Short mmCIF file of C-alpha atoms in Angstrom, two decimals:
data_model
loop_
_atom_site.label_atom_id
_atom_site.label_comp_id
_atom_site.label_asym_id
_atom_site.label_seq_id
_atom_site.Cartn_x
_atom_site.Cartn_y
_atom_site.Cartn_z
CA MET A 1 96.21 115.71 231.95
CA GLY A 2 97.76 114.43 235.15
CA VAL A 3 98.19 110.84 236.21
CA ASP A 4 96.51 109.88 239.46
CA ARG A 5 98.71 108.67 242.28
CA VAL A 6 98.58 104.88 242.42
CA THR A 7 99.04 102.64 245.43
CA PHE A 8 101.03 99.62 244.29
CA GLN A 9 101.32 96.11 245.60
CA ARG A 10 104.62 94.34 245.07
CA ALA A 11 105.12 93.51 241.39
CA ARG A 12 105.26 89.73 241.21
CA ASN A 13 105.63 89.09 237.48
CA GLU A 14 106.93 90.76 234.34
CA GLU A 15 103.50 92.00 233.31
CA GLN A 16 103.08 93.81 236.63
CA ARG A 17 106.60 95.24 236.39
CA GLU A 18 105.90 96.54 232.90
CA ALA A 19 102.63 98.09 234.08
CA ARG A 20 104.51 99.90 236.84
CA ARG A 21 107.14 101.15 234.40
CA ARG A 22 104.34 102.46 232.18
CA VAL A 23 102.77 104.37 235.07
CA ILE A 24 106.14 105.96 235.88
CA LEU A 25 106.60 107.03 232.25
CA ASP A 26 103.04 108.34 231.92
CA THR A 27 103.40 110.30 235.14
CA ALA A 28 106.68 111.84 233.95
CA ALA A 29 105.02 112.76 230.64
CA ALA A 30 102.17 114.47 232.48
CA MET A 31 104.65 116.40 234.62
CA LEU A 32 106.49 117.66 231.53
CA GLY A 33 103.20 119.16 230.42
CA GLU A 34 103.21 121.22 233.63
CA MET A 35 106.86 122.15 234.18
CA PRO A 36 110.23 122.48 232.40
CA LEU A 37 112.42 119.40 232.25
CA ALA A 38 114.95 121.00 234.61
CA GLU A 39 112.31 121.21 237.36
CA LEU A 40 111.23 117.57 237.14
CA SER A 41 112.84 115.80 240.08
CA LEU A 42 112.93 112.12 240.92
CA ASN A 43 111.53 112.93 244.37
CA GLU A 44 108.43 114.60 242.94
CA LEU A 45 108.01 111.90 240.32
CA SER A 46 108.15 109.24 243.03
CA ARG A 47 105.61 111.12 245.13
CA ARG A 48 103.15 111.40 242.26
CA VAL A 49 103.55 107.77 241.29
CA GLY A 50 103.02 106.65 244.87
CA LEU A 51 106.32 104.82 245.29
CA ALA A 52 109.36 105.46 247.39
CA LYS A 53 112.25 106.89 245.41
CA SER A 54 114.22 103.70 246.06
CA ASN A 55 111.40 101.69 244.47
CA VAL A 56 111.30 103.90 241.38
CA LEU A 57 115.03 103.26 241.04
CA ARG A 58 114.29 99.56 240.73
CA TYR A 59 112.66 100.28 237.40
CA PHE A 60 114.79 103.16 236.13
CA GLU A 61 118.34 103.73 237.30
CA SER A 62 117.99 107.54 237.32
CA ARG A 63 115.79 110.47 236.36
CA GLU A 64 117.74 110.70 233.13
CA ALA A 65 116.99 107.07 232.31
CA VAL A 66 113.26 107.82 232.66
CA MET A 67 113.59 110.80 230.32
CA LEU A 68 115.58 108.86 227.71
CA GLU A 69 112.92 106.17 227.54
CA LEU A 70 110.23 108.83 227.39
CA LEU A 71 112.05 110.55 224.52
CA ASP A 72 112.18 107.29 222.61
CA ASP A 73 108.49 106.70 223.32
CA PHE A 74 107.51 110.21 222.17
CA LEU A 75 109.62 109.87 219.04
CA GLY A 76 107.98 106.59 218.10
CA ARG A 77 104.50 108.05 218.52
CA TRP A 78 105.45 111.14 216.54
CA LEU A 79 106.69 109.05 213.62
CA VAL A 80 103.33 107.27 213.48
CA ASP A 81 101.55 110.64 213.31
CA LEU A 82 104.08 112.02 210.83
CA THR A 83 103.40 109.13 208.45
CA ALA A 84 99.76 110.22 208.21
CA GLU A 85 100.61 113.93 208.04
CA LEU A 86 103.02 113.49 205.14
CA GLY A 87 100.77 111.02 203.36
CA GLY A 88 97.92 113.50 203.35
CA GLY A 89 100.00 116.59 202.73
CA ILE A 90 102.42 115.89 199.89
CA ASP A 91 101.32 115.51 196.27
CA ALA A 92 103.36 112.69 194.75
CA GLN A 93 102.96 114.26 191.29
CA ALA A 94 104.42 117.63 192.27
CA ALA A 95 107.91 118.75 191.28
CA PRO A 96 110.79 117.83 193.65
CA GLU A 97 111.17 121.41 194.87
CA ALA A 98 107.45 121.64 195.67
CA ARG A 99 107.49 118.33 197.54
CA ALA A 100 110.59 119.40 199.48
CA ALA A 101 108.90 122.68 200.42
CA ARG A 102 105.82 120.81 201.69
CA LEU A 103 108.07 118.44 203.62
CA ALA A 104 109.72 121.39 205.37
CA GLU A 105 106.31 122.94 206.15
CA ILE A 106 104.82 119.75 207.56
CA LEU A 107 107.90 118.83 209.60
CA SER A 108 108.20 122.31 211.10
CA ARG A 109 104.53 122.44 212.07
CA SER A 110 104.50 118.90 213.42
CA LEU A 111 107.55 119.38 215.64
CA ALA A 112 106.54 122.87 216.81
CA ASP A 113 103.24 121.35 217.96
CA ARG A 114 105.25 118.96 220.18
CA PRO A 115 107.37 121.23 222.40
CA VAL A 116 108.03 118.50 224.98
CA LEU A 117 109.55 116.25 222.32
CA CYS A 118 111.72 119.13 221.11
CA ASP A 119 112.80 119.98 224.68
CA LEU A 120 113.81 116.37 225.31
CA PHE A 121 115.89 116.39 222.13
CA GLY A 122 117.51 119.61 223.26
CA ALA A 123 118.48 118.06 226.59
CA GLN A 124 119.64 114.75 225.16
CA GLY A 125 123.38 115.39 224.80
CA GLY A 126 123.93 117.77 227.70
CA VAL A 127 121.65 116.19 230.31
CA LEU A 128 119.84 112.96 229.47
CA GLU A 129 122.86 110.97 228.32
CA HIS A 130 124.61 111.64 231.63
CA ASN A 131 124.02 109.73 234.88
CA VAL A 132 123.03 106.56 233.00
CA SER A 133 124.83 103.25 232.53
CA VAL A 134 126.58 102.07 229.39
CA GLU A 135 123.88 99.45 228.88
CA THR A 136 121.13 102.06 229.09
CA ILE A 137 122.90 104.26 226.54
CA LYS A 138 123.49 101.34 224.19
CA ARG A 139 119.83 100.29 224.39
CA TYR A 140 118.67 103.85 223.75
CA LYS A 141 121.07 104.39 220.83
CA ARG A 142 120.02 101.12 219.19
CA SER A 143 116.41 102.25 219.34
CA SER A 144 117.40 105.71 218.07
CA LEU A 145 119.03 104.16 215.01
CA GLY A 146 115.81 102.31 214.30
CA ARG A 147 113.75 105.50 214.68
CA LEU A 148 116.13 107.37 212.38
CA ALA A 149 115.85 104.62 209.77
CA THR A 150 112.05 104.83 209.95
CA MET A 151 112.09 108.60 209.49
CA THR A 152 114.62 108.35 206.66
CA ASP A 153 112.51 105.81 204.78
CA LEU A 154 109.45 107.99 205.28
CA VAL A 155 111.18 111.11 203.93
CA ARG A 156 112.62 109.19 200.97
CA GLN A 157 109.14 107.91 200.17
CA HIS A 158 107.95 111.46 199.52
CA VAL A 159 111.17 113.07 198.27
CA PRO A 160 113.23 110.21 196.79
CA GLU A 161 115.48 112.75 195.08
CA LEU A 162 117.20 113.27 198.45
CA GLY A 163 118.87 109.89 198.02
CA ASP A 164 121.66 109.23 200.52
CA GLY A 165 121.24 112.75 201.89
CA ALA A 166 117.88 111.86 203.45
CA GLN A 167 119.40 110.32 206.57
CA MET A 168 121.59 113.33 207.31
CA PHE A 169 118.65 115.63 206.71
CA CYS A 170 116.52 113.67 209.20
CA LEU A 171 119.26 113.62 211.83
CA MET A 172 119.98 117.33 211.51
CA SER A 173 116.26 118.12 211.57
CA LEU A 174 115.81 116.44 214.94
CA LEU A 175 118.95 118.06 216.37
CA SER A 176 117.82 121.46 215.07
CA ALA A 177 114.41 121.03 216.70
CA GLY A 178 116.13 120.38 220.02
CA ALA A 179 118.50 123.32 219.70
CA LEU A 180 115.90 125.84 218.54
CA SER A 181 113.36 124.86 221.18
CA ALA A 182 115.65 126.39 223.82
CA TYR A 183 114.71 129.83 222.46
CA ALA A 184 110.94 129.35 222.40
CA PRO A 185 109.01 130.69 224.07
CA PRO A 186 111.21 133.63 225.10
CA PRO A 187 111.49 134.34 228.86
CA PRO A 188 109.52 137.33 230.26
CA SER A 189 112.65 139.49 230.49
CA LEU A 190 113.34 139.03 226.77
CA LEU A 191 109.75 139.81 225.84
CA ALA A 192 109.99 142.95 227.96
CA ALA A 193 113.18 143.94 226.15
CA TYR A 194 111.46 143.50 222.78
CA ALA A 195 108.56 145.63 223.99
CA ASP A 196 110.90 148.41 225.19
CA GLU A 197 113.05 148.32 222.08
CA PRO A 198 111.07 146.94 219.10
CA ALA A 199 114.13 146.86 216.82
CA LEU A 200 115.44 143.95 218.92
CA GLY A 201 112.46 141.91 217.79
CA ALA A 202 114.35 141.11 214.59
CA LEU A 203 116.24 138.55 216.67
CA HIS A 204 113.07 136.73 217.66
CA MET A 205 111.44 133.91 215.71
CA GLU A 206 108.62 131.60 216.64
CA LEU A 207 109.68 127.96 216.85
CA ARG A 208 107.68 126.91 213.80
CA ASP A 209 109.13 129.74 211.69
CA ALA A 210 112.66 128.98 212.84
CA LEU A 211 112.26 125.28 212.07
CA LEU A 212 110.81 126.04 208.65
CA ALA A 213 113.77 128.26 207.79
CA ALA A 214 116.24 125.65 209.02
CA PHE A 215 114.60 122.72 207.23
CA THR A 216 114.24 124.66 203.98
CA SER A 217 117.92 125.64 204.06
CA MET A 218 118.97 122.04 204.73
CA LEU A 219 116.82 120.70 201.91
CA LEU A 220 118.27 123.23 199.47
CA GLY A 221 121.70 121.90 200.35
CA VAL A 222 120.77 118.23 199.98
CA LEU A 223 118.32 118.25 197.04
CA PRO A 224 120.12 117.61 193.71
CA ARG A 225 120.14 120.49 191.28
CA ALA A 226 118.39 120.03 187.94
#
């Protein structure tokens, strides 16, 4: 769903400034539902918001700063949803291996259903953390540590046997989601190659399947052996 172009008056207090920042973020989120991150320009974002580019830069120092805040926003919302998904999907009485398997299944499905979140993670190191100030990076990283702690506590709640390995599992899960999302969906040329030469299809995996394989492998490495 798109965000309607808004005609703004000058923001005269912090509440109005925050409302304008929210419109910019919501508009950027809507655009990412229509186009790849690489095609989202500050000029087009400004046009859709109804502000001059120079005015958008009063609220966010760059396109990358908008995307970093959006990534943090998406991650926070996902963690709220994940809490409910894990709570309703993991039997606390099951054996550790069974709970770990369900954790991998739920995480892989939940992230695969959020391709924009995965794409933003994939762009974080190579794109989003460039062209931003030290203060912006510090603010984002502080929030990221808090999000990671929330996810770690949530995972430990359902698979406490992971112990100190839970944080590394969570971090690597998010990084894997970003990396693997670059390969899904395949571009038309690759799909055509698979159609012409079916044996090449062995190299193709759907995002959810790839995430499930990655998460399962990581959990096998972290979960203590009986």
